[in-house]
Amino acid sequence: MKKFLFAVILLMLSVAVFTACGSDDTAQTSSDVPLEELRGTTVTFYGWGGSSFTNNWLDNIVAPSFYEEYGITLHRVPMDIGDILNKLIGERQANASGDIDVVWINGENFYTALNAGLLYGPITHRVENFARYLDPTNPDNLYDFGTHIGGMQVPYGRAQLVFAGDTAVLDSFPTNAQELMEMARANPNRFTYVAPPDFTGSAFVRNLIYEIVGFEALFDAPNCEDTIYEIIRPALDFMIELKPYLWQEGRTYPTSTAMLNDMFADGLAVMAISYTPLFVAQMILAGEFPKTTQTFVFDNGNIGNTHYMAIPFNAPNSSAALRLINHIISPEIQITKYDARNWGDFPVFDVNRLNPEQLELLNAIDNGAGILTAAQLQDHRLPEVQAYKIPIIDRLWIEHVLMH
């Protein structure tokens, strides 16, 4: 319930919303402070720390390459976004200085942070690689869960909800909600999902809602909890019907994707779920999943979105933060992120803007077995609903499914 509490608090804050001004189309220097003055300083990066792959990529690839190029130390601080926003709320209310330079953020958290005046910017016109390598007309660079970005954050990576099953355990994988129900009935106590408001668990619930009532019905719904409940009620009823076949009959749920992955690896679950589209390749390479594991999605598609980097309103080293963001979205660093041995996160650049050397680096990446191609995922990529509806959906799931 913590996410709901801080969302309500944020929306109650009477702080003006920052909006974009001017054009973001012209690349400018990424910092008004000369680089020589930034050398020897530290920039802090706050964000989710629940993935060893992500943490290792930041610590062992981004940090040393950033220091080599700029002479600035990157300090990563693992913290859940709810705690980050609560920290910024307190600093905003106290008019206090902060210690967060860059924050990993998206979706409803960006929506609430933007409306509470917790972000510094606009910044995209000050990040050289944004204009150089990203497509300004791409909706992912304009909107985040239906919220106009207005230059207040820069894309970090592209994710998509994917499922994983073992071909040695399941003869076929479910391609829709009804087949998911049949799989659960055939394997009682061996299917589950992460409980909302966890990011991945929440996305899985929305994916089921899309399957049963349709994306358009949810997207077009007014911002009214009672109305949204009536619209998604068939999907909630489906999840209630699913409960008796879940692990521990749905009395409890995994608290994290890592926990669900461990259950799958140990044979306790017949299906794993992740927002990292290449995570199966990661887990096979790490020896944690069997080599017979395969990624799959529903025929009607799975939810995909983009995650971003933003700078808090009270960042102590915003000039270094702009340099770090510029470094992270460079093709060379984004390509290392695409490597499943590092992270397996899709790049944010426009491939058509890469030079031959950069294209060669991209094409040289071999992400191994068990994954879907980028084209297959794109063909099955579904949009997100408006950010402000997600806490409502999570709350309705807790009230009508978890507590049922």
CSV table of C-alpha atoms in Angstrom, one decimal:
chain,number,residue,atom,x,y,z
A,1,MET,CA,0.0,0.0,0.0
A,2,LYS,CA,3.0,2.3,0.3
A,3,LYS,CA,2.9,3.2,-3.4
A,4,PHE,CA,-0.7,4.4,-3.0
A,5,LEU,CA,0.1,6.4,0.0
A,6,PHE,CA,2.9,8.4,-1.5
A,7,ALA,CA,0.9,8.8,-4.7
A,8,VAL,CA,-1.9,10.4,-2.8
A,9,ILE,CA,0.5,12.6,-0.8
A,10,LEU,CA,2.2,13.7,-4.0
A,11,LEU,CA,-1.0,14.7,-5.7
A,12,MET,CA,-2.0,16.7,-2.7
A,13,LEU,CA,1.1,18.8,-2.8
A,14,SER,CA,0.2,22.3,-4.2
A,15,VAL,CA,3.4,22.7,-6.2
A,16,ALA,CA,3.4,24.0,-9.7
A,17,VAL,CA,4.1,21.5,-12.5
A,18,PHE,CA,7.2,22.1,-14.5
A,19,THR,CA,6.5,22.3,-18.3
A,20,ALA,CA,8.8,22.3,-21.3
A,21,CYS,CA,9.7,25.6,-22.8
A,22,GLY,CA,11.4,26.2,-26.1
A,23,SER,CA,12.4,23.5,-28.6
A,24,ASP,CA,14.3,20.3,-27.7
A,25,ASP,CA,15.4,19.8,-31.3
A,26,THR,CA,18.7,21.6,-31.2
A,27,ALA,CA,21.6,19.9,-29.4
A,28,GLN,CA,23.5,22.1,-27.0
A,29,THR,CA,26.3,21.5,-24.6
A,30,SER,CA,25.3,19.0,-22.0
A,31,SER,CA,26.4,21.2,-19.2
A,32,ASP,CA,27.0,24.9,-18.6
A,33,VAL,CA,29.8,24.1,-16.2
A,34,PRO,CA,33.2,23.4,-17.9
A,35,LEU,CA,34.3,19.8,-17.7
A,36,GLU,CA,37.5,20.8,-15.9
A,37,GLU,CA,35.4,22.1,-13.0
A,38,LEU,CA,33.5,18.8,-12.8
A,39,ARG,CA,36.5,16.5,-12.8
A,40,GLY,CA,37.0,15.0,-9.3
A,41,THR,CA,33.3,15.4,-8.4
A,42,THR,CA,30.8,12.6,-7.7
A,43,VAL,CA,27.4,12.1,-9.3
A,44,THR,CA,24.9,9.9,-7.5
A,45,PHE,CA,22.5,7.6,-9.4
A,46,TYR,CA,19.4,6.4,-7.4
A,47,GLY,CA,17.3,3.6,-8.6
A,48,TRP,CA,16.0,0.1,-8.2
A,49,GLY,CA,18.8,-2.3,-7.2
A,50,GLY,CA,17.0,-5.6,-7.4
A,51,SER,CA,18.9,-7.0,-10.4
A,52,SER,CA,22.5,-8.1,-10.1
A,53,PHE,CA,22.8,-7.7,-13.9
A,54,THR,CA,21.7,-4.1,-13.8
A,55,ASN,CA,23.8,-3.3,-10.8
A,56,ASN,CA,26.9,-4.9,-12.3
A,57,TRP,CA,26.4,-3.1,-15.6
A,58,LEU,CA,26.2,0.3,-13.8
A,59,ASP,CA,29.2,-0.5,-11.5
A,60,ASN,CA,31.5,-2.3,-13.9
A,61,ILE,CA,30.7,-0.8,-17.3
A,62,VAL,CA,29.1,2.6,-16.9
A,63,ALA,CA,31.1,3.8,-13.9
A,64,PRO,CA,34.6,3.1,-15.2
A,65,SER,CA,33.9,4.3,-18.7
A,66,PHE,CA,32.2,7.5,-17.4
A,67,TYR,CA,35.2,8.2,-15.1
A,68,GLU,CA,37.7,7.5,-17.9
A,69,GLU,CA,35.9,10.0,-20.2
A,70,TYR,CA,34.9,12.7,-17.7
A,71,GLY,CA,36.9,12.2,-14.6
A,72,ILE,CA,33.7,12.1,-12.6
A,73,THR,CA,32.9,9.3,-10.1
A,74,LEU,CA,29.5,7.5,-10.4
A,75,HIS,CA,28.1,6.4,-7.0
A,76,ARG,CA,25.1,4.1,-7.3
A,77,VAL,CA,22.5,4.0,-4.5
A,78,PRO,CA,20.0,1.2,-4.6
A,79,MET,CA,16.6,2.4,-3.4
A,80,ASP,CA,13.0,1.6,-4.4
A,81,ILE,CA,11.3,4.4,-6.3
A,82,GLY,CA,8.6,4.8,-3.6
A,83,ASP,CA,11.3,5.6,-1.0
A,84,ILE,CA,13.1,7.9,-3.4
A,85,LEU,CA,10.0,9.9,-4.0
A,86,ASN,CA,9.1,10.1,-0.3
A,87,LYS,CA,12.6,11.3,0.3
A,88,LEU,CA,12.2,14.0,-2.3
A,89,ILE,CA,8.8,15.0,-0.9
A,90,GLY,CA,10.3,15.6,2.5
A,91,GLU,CA,13.1,17.7,1.0
A,92,ARG,CA,10.7,19.7,-1.1
A,93,GLN,CA,8.5,20.4,2.0
A,94,ALA,CA,11.5,21.4,4.0
A,95,ASN,CA,13.2,23.3,1.2
A,96,ALA,CA,16.2,21.2,1.9
A,97,SER,CA,19.2,20.4,-0.2
A,98,GLY,CA,19.5,16.9,-1.6
A,99,ASP,CA,22.0,14.2,-2.5
A,100,ILE,CA,20.3,12.6,-5.6
A,101,ASP,CA,21.6,13.7,-8.9
A,102,VAL,CA,19.9,11.2,-11.3
A,103,VAL,CA,16.9,9.1,-10.6
A,104,TRP,CA,15.6,6.0,-12.6
A,105,ILE,CA,11.9,6.6,-13.0
A,106,ASN,CA,8.9,6.1,-15.3
A,107,GLY,CA,5.1,5.6,-15.4
A,108,GLU,CA,3.0,6.7,-12.5
A,109,ASN,CA,6.1,7.7,-10.5
A,110,PHE,CA,7.0,10.2,-13.2
A,111,TYR,CA,3.5,11.5,-13.3
A,112,THR,CA,3.3,12.1,-9.6
A,113,ALA,CA,6.9,13.5,-9.4
A,114,LEU,CA,6.2,15.9,-12.3
A,115,ASN,CA,2.9,17.1,-10.7
A,116,ALA,CA,4.6,17.6,-7.3
A,117,GLY,CA,7.5,19.7,-8.8
A,118,LEU,CA,10.1,17.2,-7.8
A,119,LEU,CA,12.1,17.3,-11.1
A,120,TYR,CA,14.6,19.7,-12.6
A,121,GLY,CA,14.3,20.7,-16.2
A,122,PRO,CA,13.5,20.6,-19.1
A,123,ILE,CA,16.8,18.8,-19.8
A,124,THR,CA,16.5,17.0,-23.2
A,125,HIS,CA,17.8,20.0,-25.1
A,126,ARG,CA,20.9,20.0,-22.9
A,127,VAL,CA,21.8,16.4,-23.6
A,128,GLU,CA,23.7,16.3,-26.9
A,129,ASN,CA,23.1,12.6,-27.6
A,130,PHE,CA,19.4,13.0,-27.3
A,131,ALA,CA,19.2,15.1,-30.5
A,132,ARG,CA,22.0,13.1,-32.2
A,133,TYR,CA,20.8,9.6,-31.7
A,134,LEU,CA,17.1,9.5,-30.6
A,135,ASP,CA,14.1,10.1,-32.8
A,136,PRO,CA,12.2,13.1,-31.5
A,137,THR,CA,9.0,11.9,-33.1
A,138,ASN,CA,9.0,8.5,-31.4
A,139,PRO,CA,6.1,8.5,-29.0
A,140,ASP,CA,8.4,7.0,-26.3
A,141,ASN,CA,10.3,10.2,-26.4
A,142,LEU,CA,7.2,12.3,-26.1
A,143,TYR,CA,4.9,10.5,-23.7
A,144,ASP,CA,5.4,8.2,-20.6
A,145,PHE,CA,2.2,6.2,-19.8
A,146,GLY,CA,0.2,8.9,-21.5
A,147,THR,CA,2.0,11.8,-19.6
A,148,HIS,CA,3.6,14.4,-21.8
A,149,ILE,CA,7.3,14.3,-21.0
A,150,GLY,CA,8.0,17.9,-21.9
A,151,GLY,CA,11.8,17.4,-21.9
A,152,MET,CA,11.8,16.5,-18.2
A,153,GLN,CA,13.3,13.1,-18.6
A,154,VAL,CA,15.5,11.2,-21.0
A,155,PRO,CA,15.0,7.6,-22.1
A,156,TYR,CA,17.1,5.0,-20.3
A,157,GLY,CA,16.0,1.7,-21.9
A,158,ARG,CA,13.0,-0.1,-23.5
A,159,ALA,CA,11.3,-3.0,-21.7
A,160,GLN,CA,8.6,-5.4,-22.4
A,161,LEU,CA,6.7,-7.9,-20.2
A,162,VAL,CA,7.7,-11.5,-21.2
A,163,PHE,CA,6.9,-15.0,-19.9
A,164,ALA,CA,9.2,-18.0,-19.7
A,165,GLY,CA,8.5,-21.7,-19.6
A,166,ASP,CA,10.5,-24.9,-19.8
A,167,THR,CA,9.8,-27.0,-22.9
A,168,ALA,CA,10.9,-30.0,-20.9
A,169,VAL,CA,8.0,-29.4,-18.5
A,170,LEU,CA,5.2,-27.9,-20.6
A,171,ASP,CA,4.2,-29.3,-24.0
A,172,SER,CA,2.9,-25.9,-25.0
A,173,PHE,CA,2.8,-22.4,-23.6
A,174,PRO,CA,-0.4,-20.4,-23.0
A,175,THR,CA,-1.1,-17.9,-25.8
A,176,ASN,CA,-4.0,-16.2,-24.0
A,177,ALA,CA,-5.8,-15.9,-20.7
A,178,GLN,CA,-8.0,-18.9,-21.1
A,179,GLU,CA,-5.0,-21.1,-21.9
A,180,LEU,CA,-3.2,-19.7,-18.9
A,181,MET,CA,-6.2,-20.8,-16.8
A,182,GLU,CA,-5.9,-24.3,-18.3
A,183,MET,CA,-2.2,-24.5,-17.6
A,184,ALA,CA,-2.8,-23.5,-14.0
A,185,ARG,CA,-5.5,-26.1,-13.6
A,186,ALA,CA,-3.2,-28.8,-15.0
A,187,ASN,CA,-0.4,-27.7,-12.7
A,188,PRO,CA,-2.0,-26.8,-9.4
A,189,ASN,CA,0.2,-25.0,-6.9
A,190,ARG,CA,2.9,-24.4,-9.5
A,191,PHE,CA,1.8,-21.1,-11.1
A,192,THR,CA,1.9,-17.7,-9.5
A,193,TYR,CA,2.8,-14.1,-10.2
A,194,VAL,CA,4.3,-11.2,-8.2
A,195,ALA,CA,1.8,-9.2,-6.2
A,196,PRO,CA,1.0,-5.6,-7.2
A,197,PRO,CA,2.0,-2.9,-6.5
A,198,ASP,CA,5.3,-4.5,-7.6
A,199,PHE,CA,6.1,-3.1,-11.0
A,200,THR,CA,6.2,-6.4,-12.8
A,201,GLY,CA,3.2,-7.9,-10.9
A,202,SER,CA,1.2,-4.8,-11.7
A,203,ALA,CA,2.0,-5.1,-15.4
A,204,PHE,CA,1.0,-8.7,-15.4
A,205,VAL,CA,-2.4,-7.9,-13.9
A,206,ARG,CA,-2.9,-5.1,-16.5
A,207,ASN,CA,-1.9,-7.6,-19.3
A,208,LEU,CA,-4.7,-10.0,-18.1
A,209,ILE,CA,-7.1,-7.0,-18.1
A,210,TYR,CA,-6.1,-6.2,-21.7
A,211,GLU,CA,-6.7,-9.9,-22.6
A,212,ILE,CA,-10.2,-10.0,-21.1
A,213,VAL,CA,-11.7,-6.6,-21.5
A,214,GLY,CA,-9.4,-5.0,-24.0
A,215,PHE,CA,-6.9,-2.1,-23.9
A,216,GLU,CA,-9.3,0.4,-25.4
A,217,ALA,CA,-11.9,-0.1,-22.8
A,218,LEU,CA,-9.4,0.6,-20.0
A,219,PHE,CA,-7.7,3.4,-21.8
A,220,ASP,CA,-11.0,5.2,-22.6
A,221,ALA,CA,-12.4,4.8,-19.1
A,222,PRO,CA,-12.8,8.0,-17.1
A,223,ASN,CA,-10.6,8.6,-14.1
A,224,CYS,CA,-13.2,7.2,-11.7
A,225,GLU,CA,-12.5,4.2,-9.5
A,226,ASP,CA,-16.0,2.9,-9.5
A,227,THR,CA,-16.3,3.1,-13.3
A,228,ILE,CA,-12.9,1.5,-13.7
A,229,TYR,CA,-13.9,-1.3,-11.4
A,230,GLU,CA,-17.0,-2.0,-13.4
A,231,ILE,CA,-15.0,-2.1,-16.6
A,232,ILE,CA,-12.2,-4.4,-15.3
A,233,ARG,CA,-14.5,-6.6,-13.1
A,234,PRO,CA,-14.6,-9.5,-15.6
A,235,ALA,CA,-10.7,-9.6,-15.4
A,236,LEU,CA,-10.8,-9.4,-11.6
A,237,ASP,CA,-13.3,-12.2,-11.6
A,238,PHE,CA,-11.0,-14.2,-13.8
A,239,MET,CA,-8.1,-13.7,-11.4
A,240,ILE,CA,-10.4,-14.8,-8.5
A,241,GLU,CA,-11.3,-18.0,-10.4
A,242,LEU,CA,-7.6,-18.5,-11.0
A,243,LYS,CA,-6.7,-18.3,-7.3
A,244,PRO,CA,-7.4,-21.9,-6.2
A,245,TYR,CA,-4.8,-23.2,-8.7
A,246,LEU,CA,-2.1,-20.8,-7.7
A,247,TRP,CA,0.9,-21.4,-5.5
A,248,GLN,CA,-0.5,-21.6,-1.9
A,249,GLU,CA,-3.9,-21.2,-3.5
A,250,GLY,CA,-3.3,-17.5,-3.8
A,251,ARG,CA,-3.2,-16.9,-0.1
A,252,THR,CA,0.2,-15.3,-0.6
A,253,TYR,CA,2.2,-14.2,-3.7
A,254,PRO,CA,5.9,-13.8,-4.5
A,255,THR,CA,7.2,-10.4,-3.3
A,256,SER,CA,9.7,-9.8,-6.2
A,257,THR,CA,10.6,-11.0,-9.6
A,258,ALA,CA,13.8,-12.4,-8.2
A,259,MET,CA,11.7,-14.6,-5.9
A,260,LEU,CA,9.6,-15.9,-8.8
A,261,ASN,CA,12.7,-16.6,-10.8
A,262,ASP,CA,14.1,-18.6,-7.9
A,263,MET,CA,10.9,-20.6,-7.7
A,264,PHE,CA,11.0,-21.3,-11.5
A,265,ALA,CA,14.7,-22.3,-11.3
A,266,ASP,CA,13.9,-24.7,-8.4
A,267,GLY,CA,10.9,-26.2,-10.3
A,268,LEU,CA,8.4,-24.8,-7.9
A,269,ALA,CA,6.8,-22.7,-10.6
A,270,VAL,CA,6.1,-23.6,-14.3
A,271,MET,CA,6.3,-20.1,-15.5
A,272,ALA,CA,8.5,-17.0,-14.8
A,273,ILE,CA,7.6,-13.4,-15.7
A,274,SER,CA,9.9,-10.5,-16.2
A,275,TYR,CA,10.0,-6.9,-17.6
A,276,THR,CA,13.5,-7.6,-19.1
A,277,PRO,CA,12.7,-9.1,-22.5
A,278,LEU,CA,16.1,-10.9,-22.7
A,279,PHE,CA,16.1,-12.2,-19.2
A,280,VAL,CA,15.9,-15.9,-20.2
A,281,ALA,CA,19.2,-15.6,-22.1
A,282,GLN,CA,20.7,-14.0,-18.9
A,283,MET,CA,19.5,-16.8,-16.7
A,284,ILE,CA,20.6,-19.5,-19.1
A,285,LEU,CA,24.0,-18.0,-19.5
A,286,ALA,CA,24.3,-17.7,-15.7
A,287,GLY,CA,23.4,-21.4,-15.3
A,288,GLU,CA,20.2,-20.6,-13.3
A,289,PHE,CA,17.6,-21.6,-15.8
A,290,PRO,CA,17.6,-24.9,-17.8
A,291,LYS,CA,18.8,-24.6,-21.4
A,292,THR,CA,15.3,-25.8,-22.5
A,293,THR,CA,13.7,-22.5,-21.2
A,294,GLN,CA,12.0,-20.4,-23.8
A,295,THR,CA,10.5,-16.9,-23.8
A,296,PHE,CA,6.9,-16.4,-25.0
A,297,VAL,CA,4.1,-13.8,-25.1
A,298,PHE,CA,0.4,-13.8,-25.6
A,299,ASP,CA,-0.9,-13.8,-29.2
A,300,ASN,CA,-2.6,-10.5,-28.6
A,301,GLY,CA,0.6,-9.0,-27.2
A,302,ASN,CA,2.3,-8.0,-24.0
A,303,ILE,CA,2.8,-4.6,-22.4
A,304,GLY,CA,5.9,-2.7,-23.3
A,305,ASN,CA,7.2,0.7,-22.1
A,306,THR,CA,10.3,2.9,-21.8
A,307,HIS,CA,12.1,3.7,-18.6
A,308,TYR,CA,13.8,7.0,-18.1
A,309,MET,CA,16.4,9.1,-16.2
A,310,ALA,CA,15.5,12.4,-14.6
A,311,ILE,CA,17.2,14.9,-12.4
A,312,PRO,CA,15.6,16.0,-9.0
A,313,PHE,CA,14.8,19.6,-8.4
A,314,ASN,CA,17.5,19.8,-5.7
A,315,ALA,CA,20.3,17.7,-7.3
A,316,PRO,CA,23.6,18.9,-5.9
A,317,ASN,CA,25.6,18.1,-9.1
A,318,SER,CA,23.1,18.7,-11.9
A,319,SER,CA,25.9,19.5,-14.4
A,320,ALA,CA,27.5,16.2,-13.8
A,321,ALA,CA,24.1,14.5,-14.0
A,322,LEU,CA,23.6,15.9,-17.5
A,323,ARG,CA,27.0,14.4,-18.5
A,324,LEU,CA,26.1,11.0,-17.0
A,325,ILE,CA,22.8,10.9,-18.8
A,326,ASN,CA,24.5,11.9,-22.1
A,327,HIS,CA,27.1,9.1,-21.5
A,328,ILE,CA,24.4,6.5,-20.8
A,329,ILE,CA,22.4,7.1,-24.0
A,330,SER,CA,25.5,7.0,-26.2
A,331,PRO,CA,25.3,4.2,-28.7
A,332,GLU,CA,28.4,2.5,-27.4
A,333,ILE,CA,27.0,2.3,-23.8
A,334,GLN,CA,23.5,1.4,-24.9
A,335,ILE,CA,24.9,-1.5,-27.0
A,336,THR,CA,26.7,-2.9,-23.9
A,337,LYS,CA,23.3,-2.7,-22.1
A,338,TYR,CA,21.7,-4.7,-24.9
A,339,ASP,CA,24.1,-7.6,-24.3
A,340,ALA,CA,22.2,-10.1,-22.2
A,341,ARG,CA,25.4,-10.9,-20.3
A,342,ASN,CA,25.4,-7.3,-19.0
A,343,TRP,CA,21.6,-6.5,-18.8
A,344,GLY,CA,19.6,-7.4,-21.9
A,345,ASP,CA,17.7,-4.1,-22.0
A,346,PHE,CA,16.7,-2.8,-25.4
A,347,PRO,CA,18.5,0.4,-26.6
A,348,VAL,CA,16.8,3.8,-27.0
A,349,PHE,CA,18.6,5.0,-30.0
A,350,ASP,CA,17.3,5.2,-33.6
A,351,VAL,CA,19.2,2.5,-35.5
A,352,ASN,CA,19.1,4.6,-38.6
A,353,ARG,CA,21.2,7.3,-36.9
A,354,LEU,CA,24.1,4.9,-36.1
A,355,ASN,CA,27.3,5.1,-38.1
A,356,PRO,CA,28.8,1.9,-39.7
A,357,GLU,CA,31.1,1.2,-36.7
A,358,GLN,CA,28.3,1.5,-34.2
A,359,LEU,CA,26.1,-0.7,-36.4
A,360,GLU,CA,28.9,-3.3,-36.4
A,361,LEU,CA,29.0,-3.3,-32.6
A,362,LEU,CA,25.3,-3.7,-32.4
A,363,ASN,CA,25.2,-6.6,-34.9
A,364,ALA,CA,28.0,-8.3,-33.2
A,365,ILE,CA,25.9,-8.9,-30.0
A,366,ASP,CA,24.9,-12.6,-29.7
A,367,ASN,CA,22.3,-12.9,-26.9
A,368,GLY,CA,22.2,-16.6,-27.0
A,369,ALA,CA,19.2,-19.0,-26.7
A,370,GLY,CA,15.7,-18.9,-25.3
A,371,ILE,CA,14.7,-15.4,-26.4
A,372,LEU,CA,12.3,-13.8,-29.0
A,373,THR,CA,13.7,-11.6,-31.7
A,374,ALA,CA,13.3,-7.8,-31.4
A,375,ALA,CA,10.9,-8.0,-34.4
A,376,GLN,CA,8.8,-10.6,-32.7
A,377,LEU,CA,8.6,-8.5,-29.5
A,378,GLN,CA,7.8,-5.4,-31.4
A,379,ASP,CA,5.0,-7.1,-33.3
A,380,HIS,CA,3.5,-8.1,-29.9
A,381,ARG,CA,4.1,-4.8,-28.0
A,382,LEU,CA,1.1,-3.2,-26.4
A,383,PRO,CA,0.9,0.3,-25.0
A,384,GLU,CA,0.5,1.4,-21.4
A,385,VAL,CA,-2.6,3.0,-20.0
A,386,GLN,CA,-2.5,6.4,-18.3
A,387,ALA,CA,-0.2,6.6,-15.3
A,388,TYR,CA,-2.9,7.8,-12.9
A,389,LYS,CA,-5.0,4.7,-13.5
A,390,ILE,CA,-2.3,2.2,-12.4
A,391,PRO,CA,-2.6,2.9,-8.6
A,392,ILE,CA,-6.4,2.5,-9.0
A,393,ILE,CA,-6.0,-0.9,-10.7
A,394,ASP,CA,-3.5,-2.0,-8.1
A,395,ARG,CA,-5.8,-1.0,-5.3
A,396,LEU,CA,-8.8,-2.8,-6.9
A,397,TRP,CA,-6.6,-6.0,-7.3
A,398,ILE,CA,-5.7,-5.9,-3.6
A,399,GLU,CA,-9.3,-5.3,-2.5
A,400,HIS,CA,-11.1,-7.7,-4.9
A,401,VAL,CA,-8.5,-10.4,-5.6
A,402,LEU,CA,-5.9,-10.5,-2.8
A,403,MET,CA,-8.5,-10.0,-0.1
A,404,HIS,CA,-11.1,-12.3,-1.7
